[in-house]
Amino acid sequence: MSKPDREAMLDRDCVDLSMRRQCALLRLARSGVYRRKAAPDPDDLAVMRRIDELYLAMPFYGSRKMVLALRAEGLQVNRKRVRRLMRLMGLEALVPKPGTSKASPQNKIQSLASLRQRLSHAIVRSTIQRLGRTSNPFA
C-alpha cells in the first residue's frame, strides 16, 4: 500500500486509537503526519505552467536550457528551482542518457587468459595440420 493511501486511512478524530498507535499500525512517521502540506506558491504555479508550455514546444530542453528560455521571457528563476519544478511535474529532457554506448550483453567480453588459450590452441592445430601435410619428421 502506498504512503498516500496509508495517510488517507488516518482518522484524526478517533478517540479509540491515538495518533501514535495509528501511525505505528500504518507504518507512518508521526513527524510527517502532524505537519500539514503547505499550499503551492502561486508564483511557482505560474512558472510551472510556463515550463509546461515550453516543454510541449521543445521536449528536448533540460533544466539548463529551460532556465535560459524563462530568463529570456523576463522571469527571475535559477536552475535549482526549475529543476525542482520539472522533477515535481515529472518532466525530463528527451535526449540520450549516459551509458547509451554500452556493449550489448550478447557480445561477451573475454579475459586475456581465455584469449591466449584460444590462440595457443589455434597455433597447435595449425602446426599439426602443417606437419600432417608434409612428411613426418619424427618417423
PDB file of N, CA, C and O in Angstrom, residues 49-97:
ATOM      1  N   ARG A  49       3.412  26.413 -15.062  1.00  0.00           N
ATOM      2  CA  ARG A  49       2.554  26.494 -16.250  1.00  0.00           C
ATOM      3  C   ARG A  49       3.390  26.866 -17.480  1.00  0.00           C
ATOM      4  O   ARG A  49       3.237  26.285 -18.552  1.00  0.00           O
ATOM      5  N   ARG A  50       4.306  27.825 -17.293  1.00  0.00           N
ATOM      6  CA  ARG A  50       5.145  28.254 -18.422  1.00  0.00           C
ATOM      7  C   ARG A  50       6.149  27.166 -18.804  1.00  0.00           C
ATOM      8  O   ARG A  50       6.417  26.965 -19.983  1.00  0.00           O
ATOM      9  N   ILE A  51       6.694  26.463 -17.810  1.00  0.00           N
ATOM     10  CA  ILE A  51       7.606  25.351 -18.101  1.00  0.00           C
ATOM     11  C   ILE A  51       6.880  24.285 -18.913  1.00  0.00           C
ATOM     12  O   ILE A  51       7.421  23.734 -19.873  1.00  0.00           O
ATOM     13  N   ASP A  52       5.640  24.006 -18.553  1.00  0.00           N
ATOM     14  CA  ASP A  52       4.849  23.010 -19.276  1.00  0.00           C
ATOM     15  C   ASP A  52       4.634  23.430 -20.727  1.00  0.00           C
ATOM     16  O   ASP A  52       4.769  22.620 -21.645  1.00  0.00           O
ATOM     17  N   GLU A  53       4.329  24.699 -20.945  1.00  0.00           N
ATOM     18  CA  GLU A  53       4.138  25.194 -22.314  1.00  0.00           C
ATOM     19  C   GLU A  53       5.424  25.086 -23.120  1.00  0.00           C
ATOM     20  O   GLU A  53       5.417  24.655 -24.277  1.00  0.00           O
ATOM     21  N   LEU A  54       6.548  25.480 -22.507  1.00  0.00           N
ATOM     22  CA  LEU A  54       7.833  25.387 -23.203  1.00  0.00           C
ATOM     23  C   LEU A  54       8.213  23.935 -23.466  1.00  0.00           C
ATOM     24  O   LEU A  54       8.765  23.605 -24.526  1.00  0.00           O
ATOM     25  N   TYR A  55       7.926  23.056 -22.508  1.00  0.00           N
ATOM     26  CA  TYR A  55       8.273  21.653 -22.669  1.00  0.00           C
ATOM     27  C   TYR A  55       7.478  21.012 -23.806  1.00  0.00           C
ATOM     28  O   TYR A  55       8.000  20.182 -24.546  1.00  0.00           O
ATOM     29  N   LEU A  56       6.215  21.397 -23.949  1.00  0.00           N
ATOM     30  CA  LEU A  56       5.411  20.847 -25.046  1.00  0.00           C
ATOM     31  C   LEU A  56       5.956  21.301 -26.388  1.00  0.00           C
ATOM     32  O   LEU A  56       5.921  20.555 -27.371  1.00  0.00           O
ATOM     33  N   ALA A  57       6.483  22.519 -26.435  1.00  0.00           N
ATOM     34  CA  ALA A  57       7.059  23.025 -27.686  1.00  0.00           C
ATOM     35  C   ALA A  57       8.450  22.448 -27.939  1.00  0.00           C
ATOM     36  O   ALA A  57       8.805  22.150 -29.075  1.00  0.00           O
ATOM     37  N   MET A  58       9.236  22.293 -26.881  1.00  0.00           N
ATOM     38  CA  MET A  58      10.619  21.827 -27.009  1.00  0.00           C
ATOM     39  C   MET A  58      10.921  20.774 -25.948  1.00  0.00           C
ATOM     40  O   MET A  58      11.505  21.092 -24.910  1.00  0.00           O
ATOM     41  N   PRO A  59      10.535  19.522 -26.166  1.00  0.00           N
ATOM     42  CA  PRO A  59      10.716  18.491 -25.136  1.00  0.00           C
ATOM     43  C   PRO A  59      12.171  18.093 -24.913  1.00  0.00           C
ATOM     44  O   PRO A  59      12.473  17.366 -23.978  1.00  0.00           O
ATOM     45  N   PHE A  60      13.075  18.563 -25.747  1.00  0.00           N
ATOM     46  CA  PHE A  60      14.488  18.234 -25.599  1.00  0.00           C
ATOM     47  C   PHE A  60      15.202  19.228 -24.695  1.00  0.00           C
ATOM     48  O   PHE A  60      16.394  19.096 -24.452  1.00  0.00           O
ATOM     49  N   TYR A  61      14.495  20.220 -24.170  1.00  0.00           N
ATOM     50  CA  TYR A  61      15.083  21.191 -23.255  1.00  0.00           C
ATOM     51  C   TYR A  61      15.183  20.582 -21.859  1.00  0.00           C
ATOM     52  O   TYR A  61      14.193  20.114 -21.307  1.00  0.00           O
ATOM     53  N   GLY A  62      16.373  20.613 -21.304  1.00  0.00           N
ATOM     54  CA  GLY A  62      16.580  20.223 -19.919  1.00  0.00           C
ATOM     55  C   GLY A  62      16.441  21.450 -19.029  1.00  0.00           C
ATOM     56  O   GLY A  62      15.985  22.517 -19.462  1.00  0.00           O
ATOM     57  N   SER A  63      16.874  21.311 -17.792  1.00  0.00           N
ATOM     58  CA  SER A  63      16.715  22.420 -16.850  1.00  0.00           C
ATOM     59  C   SER A  63      17.581  23.622 -17.233  1.00  0.00           C
ATOM     60  O   SER A  63      17.168  24.774 -17.067  1.00  0.00           O
ATOM     61  N   ARG A  64      18.761  23.395 -17.780  1.00  0.00           N
ATOM     62  CA  ARG A  64      19.650  24.498 -18.137  1.00  0.00           C
ATOM     63  C   ARG A  64      19.065  25.343 -19.273  1.00  0.00           C
ATOM     64  O   ARG A  64      19.022  26.564 -19.195  1.00  0.00           O
ATOM     65  N   LYS A  65      18.631  24.693 -20.329  1.00  0.00           N
ATOM     66  CA  LYS A  65      18.043  25.426 -21.455  1.00  0.00           C
ATOM     67  C   LYS A  65      16.716  26.060 -21.060  1.00  0.00           C
ATOM     68  O   LYS A  65      16.364  27.131 -21.535  1.00  0.00           O
ATOM     69  N   MET A  66      15.982  25.373 -20.191  1.00  0.00           N
ATOM     70  CA  MET A  66      14.701  25.900 -19.747  1.00  0.00           C
ATOM     71  C   MET A  66      14.904  27.200 -18.968  1.00  0.00           C
ATOM     72  O   MET A  66      14.140  28.155 -19.120  1.00  0.00           O
ATOM     73  N   VAL A  67      15.958  27.247 -18.146  1.00  0.00           N
ATOM     74  CA  VAL A  67      16.274  28.467 -17.400  1.00  0.00           C
ATOM     75  C   VAL A  67      16.572  29.605 -18.362  1.00  0.00           C
ATOM     76  O   VAL A  67      16.087  30.733 -18.190  1.00  0.00           O
ATOM     77  N   LEU A  68      17.352  29.316 -19.394  1.00  0.00           N
ATOM     78  CA  LEU A  68      17.691  30.364 -20.371  1.00  0.00           C
ATOM     79  C   LEU A  68      16.442  30.875 -21.079  1.00  0.00           C
ATOM     80  O   LEU A  68      16.287  32.079 -21.295  1.00  0.00           O
ATOM     81  N   ALA A  69      15.542  29.962 -21.430  1.00  0.00           N
ATOM     82  CA  ALA A  69      14.314  30.365 -22.120  1.00  0.00           C
ATOM     83  C   ALA A  69      13.413  31.204 -21.197  1.00  0.00           C
ATOM     84  O   ALA A  69      12.823  32.195 -21.634  1.00  0.00           O
ATOM     85  N   LEU A  70      13.321  30.816 -19.935  1.00  0.00           N
ATOM     86  CA  LEU A  70      12.488  31.555 -18.984  1.00  0.00           C
ATOM     87  C   LEU A  70      13.083  32.928 -18.674  1.00  0.00           C
ATOM     88  O   LEU A  70      12.357  33.916 -18.544  1.00  0.00           O
ATOM     89  N   ARG A  71      14.407  32.991 -18.574  1.00  0.00           N
ATOM     90  CA  ARG A  71      15.050  34.285 -18.328  1.00  0.00           C
ATOM     91  C   ARG A  71      14.890  35.217 -19.516  1.00  0.00           C
ATOM     92  O   ARG A  71      14.780  36.433 -19.344  1.00  0.00           O
ATOM     93  N   ALA A  72      14.885  34.645 -20.720  1.00  0.00           N
ATOM     94  CA  ALA A  72      14.681  35.469 -21.916  1.00  0.00           C
ATOM     95  C   ALA A  72      13.282  36.086 -21.923  1.00  0.00           C
ATOM     96  O   ALA A  72      13.073  37.147 -22.517  1.00  0.00           O
ATOM     97  N   GLU A  73      12.345  35.439 -21.250  1.00  0.00           N
ATOM     98  CA  GLU A  73      10.983  35.967 -21.147  1.00  0.00           C
ATOM     99  C   GLU A  73      10.829  36.929 -19.970  1.00  0.00           C
ATOM    100  O   GLU A  73       9.754  37.460 -19.743  1.00  0.00           O
ATOM    101  N   GLY A  74      11.907  37.111 -19.193  1.00  0.00           N
ATOM    102  CA  GLY A  74      11.861  38.067 -18.097  1.00  0.00           C
ATOM    103  C   GLY A  74      11.547  37.474 -16.739  1.00  0.00           C
ATOM    104  O   GLY A  74      11.377  38.216 -15.772  1.00  0.00           O
ATOM    105  N   LEU A  75      11.468  36.168 -16.625  1.00  0.00           N
ATOM    106  CA  LEU A  75      11.196  35.532 -15.329  1.00  0.00           C
ATOM    107  C   LEU A  75      12.504  35.377 -14.555  1.00  0.00           C
ATOM    108  O   LEU A  75      13.524  34.990 -15.124  1.00  0.00           O
ATOM    109  N   GLN A  76      12.476  35.664 -13.273  1.00  0.00           N
ATOM    110  CA  GLN A  76      13.651  35.522 -12.421  1.00  0.00           C
ATOM    111  C   GLN A  76      13.644  34.125 -11.809  1.00  0.00           C
ATOM    112  O   GLN A  76      12.965  33.872 -10.814  1.00  0.00           O
ATOM    113  N   VAL A  77      14.369  33.190 -12.433  1.00  0.00           N
ATOM    114  CA  VAL A  77      14.447  31.812 -11.946  1.00  0.00           C
ATOM    115  C   VAL A  77      15.900  31.374 -11.956  1.00  0.00           C
ATOM    116  O   VAL A  77      16.717  31.911 -12.699  1.00  0.00           O
ATOM    117  N   ASN A  78      16.206  30.414 -11.108  1.00  0.00           N
ATOM    118  CA  ASN A  78      17.525  29.803 -11.167  1.00  0.00           C
ATOM    119  C   ASN A  78      17.365  28.322 -11.509  1.00  0.00           C
ATOM    120  O   ASN A  78      16.266  27.785 -11.546  1.00  0.00           O
ATOM    121  N   ARG A  79      18.490  27.666 -11.745  1.00  0.00           N
ATOM    122  CA  ARG A  79      18.438  26.295 -12.230  1.00  0.00           C
ATOM    123  C   ARG A  79      17.872  25.340 -11.179  1.00  0.00           C
ATOM    124  O   ARG A  79      17.128  24.410 -11.504  1.00  0.00           O
ATOM    125  N   LYS A  80      18.215  25.576  -9.915  1.00  0.00           N
ATOM    126  CA  LYS A  80      17.709  24.678  -8.868  1.00  0.00           C
ATOM    127  C   LYS A  80      16.190  24.698  -8.803  1.00  0.00           C
ATOM    128  O   LYS A  80      15.550  23.664  -8.646  1.00  0.00           O
ATOM    129  N   ARG A  81      15.624  25.864  -8.949  1.00  0.00           N
ATOM    130  CA  ARG A  81      14.166  25.978  -8.879  1.00  0.00           C
ATOM    131  C   ARG A  81      13.520  25.284 -10.072  1.00  0.00           C
ATOM    132  O   ARG A  81      12.552  24.524  -9.926  1.00  0.00           O
ATOM    133  N   VAL A  82      14.060  25.542 -11.257  1.00  0.00           N
ATOM    134  CA  VAL A  82      13.499  24.928 -12.465  1.00  0.00           C
ATOM    135  C   VAL A  82      13.649  23.407 -12.395  1.00  0.00           C
ATOM    136  O   VAL A  82      12.724  22.669 -12.744  1.00  0.00           O
ATOM    137  N   ARG A  83      14.783  22.951 -11.918  1.00  0.00           N
ATOM    138  CA  ARG A  83      14.997  21.511 -11.814  1.00  0.00           C
ATOM    139  C   ARG A  83      14.010  20.882 -10.832  1.00  0.00           C
ATOM    140  O   ARG A  83      13.441  19.815 -11.083  1.00  0.00           O
ATOM    141  N   ARG A  84      13.801  21.539  -9.686  1.00  0.00           N
ATOM    142  CA  ARG A  84      12.860  21.031  -8.691  1.00  0.00           C
ATOM    143  C   ARG A  84      11.443  20.981  -9.258  1.00  0.00           C
ATOM    144  O   ARG A  84      10.727  19.992  -9.101  1.00  0.00           O
ATOM    145  N   LEU A  85      11.038  22.034  -9.966  1.00  0.00           N
ATOM    146  CA  LEU A  85       9.687  22.075 -10.517  1.00  0.00           C
ATOM    147  C   LEU A  85       9.512  21.052 -11.638  1.00  0.00           C
ATOM    148  O   LEU A  85       8.465  20.407 -11.730  1.00  0.00           O
ATOM    149  N   MET A  86      10.540  20.895 -12.471  1.00  0.00           N
ATOM    150  CA  MET A  86      10.445  19.893 -13.543  1.00  0.00           C
ATOM    151  C   MET A  86      10.342  18.489 -12.950  1.00  0.00           C
ATOM    152  O   MET A  86       9.584  17.650 -13.435  1.00  0.00           O
ATOM    153  N   ARG A  87      11.103  18.225 -11.881  1.00  0.00           N
ATOM    154  CA  ARG A  87      11.035  16.920 -11.222  1.00  0.00           C
ATOM    155  C   ARG A  87       9.663  16.707 -10.601  1.00  0.00           C
ATOM    156  O   ARG A  87       9.094  15.619 -10.671  1.00  0.00           O
ATOM    157  N   LEU A  88       9.120  17.774 -10.000  1.00  0.00           N
ATOM    158  CA  LEU A  88       7.795  17.701  -9.397  1.00  0.00           C
ATOM    159  C   LEU A  88       6.724  17.400 -10.446  1.00  0.00           C
ATOM    160  O   LEU A  88       5.776  16.653 -10.197  1.00  0.00           O
ATOM    161  N   MET A  89       6.903  17.948 -11.645  1.00  0.00           N
ATOM    162  CA  MET A  89       5.949  17.730 -12.733  1.00  0.00           C
ATOM    163  C   MET A  89       6.217  16.433 -13.489  1.00  0.00           C
ATOM    164  O   MET A  89       5.424  16.027 -14.334  1.00  0.00           O
ATOM    165  N   GLY A  90       7.353  15.792 -13.221  1.00  0.00           N
ATOM    166  CA  GLY A  90       7.693  14.541 -13.905  1.00  0.00           C
ATOM    167  C   GLY A  90       8.235  14.757 -15.298  1.00  0.00           C
ATOM    168  O   GLY A  90       8.105  13.887 -16.161  1.00  0.00           O
ATOM    169  N   LEU A  91       8.875  15.900 -15.545  1.00  0.00           N
ATOM    170  CA  LEU A  91       9.422  16.216 -16.863  1.00  0.00           C
ATOM    171  C   LEU A  91      10.920  15.997 -16.874  1.00  0.00           C
ATOM    172  O   LEU A  91      11.613  16.305 -15.898  1.00  0.00           O
ATOM    173  N   GLU A  92      11.413  15.457 -17.973  1.00  0.00           N
ATOM    174  CA  GLU A  92      12.853  15.383 -18.188  1.00  0.00           C
ATOM    175  C   GLU A  92      13.099  15.471 -19.685  1.00  0.00           C
ATOM    176  O   GLU A  92      12.233  15.144 -20.502  1.00  0.00           O
ATOM    177  N   ALA A  93      14.278  15.946 -20.040  1.00  0.00           N
ATOM    178  CA  ALA A  93      14.606  16.177 -21.446  1.00  0.00           C
ATOM    179  C   ALA A  93      14.633  14.856 -22.215  1.00  0.00           C
ATOM    180  O   ALA A  93      15.048  13.828 -21.686  1.00  0.00           O
ATOM    181  N   LEU A  94      14.177  14.899 -23.449  1.00  0.00           N
ATOM    182  CA  LEU A  94      14.188  13.719 -24.307  1.00  0.00           C
ATOM    183  C   LEU A  94      15.493  13.688 -25.088  1.00  0.00           C
ATOM    184  O   LEU A  94      15.548  14.045 -26.261  1.00  0.00           O
ATOM    185  N   VAL A  95      16.556  13.292 -24.410  1.00  0.00           N
ATOM    186  CA  VAL A  95      17.879  13.191 -25.021  1.00  0.00           C
ATOM    187  C   VAL A  95      18.483  11.862 -24.600  1.00  0.00           C
ATOM    188  O   VAL A  95      18.047  11.262 -23.615  1.00  0.00           O
ATOM    189  N   PRO A  96      19.492  11.405 -25.323  1.00  0.00           N
ATOM    190  CA  PRO A  96      20.141  10.164 -24.897  1.00  0.00           C
ATOM    191  C   PRO A  96      20.757  10.320 -23.510  1.00  0.00           C
ATOM    192  O   PRO A  96      21.369  11.333 -23.202  1.00  0.00           O
ATOM    193  N   LYS A  97      20.577   9.333 -22.690  1.00  0.00           N
ATOM    194  CA  LYS A  97      21.108   9.355 -21.337  1.00  0.00           C
ATOM    195  C   LYS A  97      22.508   8.742 -21.325  1.00  0.00           C
ATOM    196  O   LYS A  97      22.891   8.045 -22.257  1.00  0.00           O
TER     197      LYS A  97
END
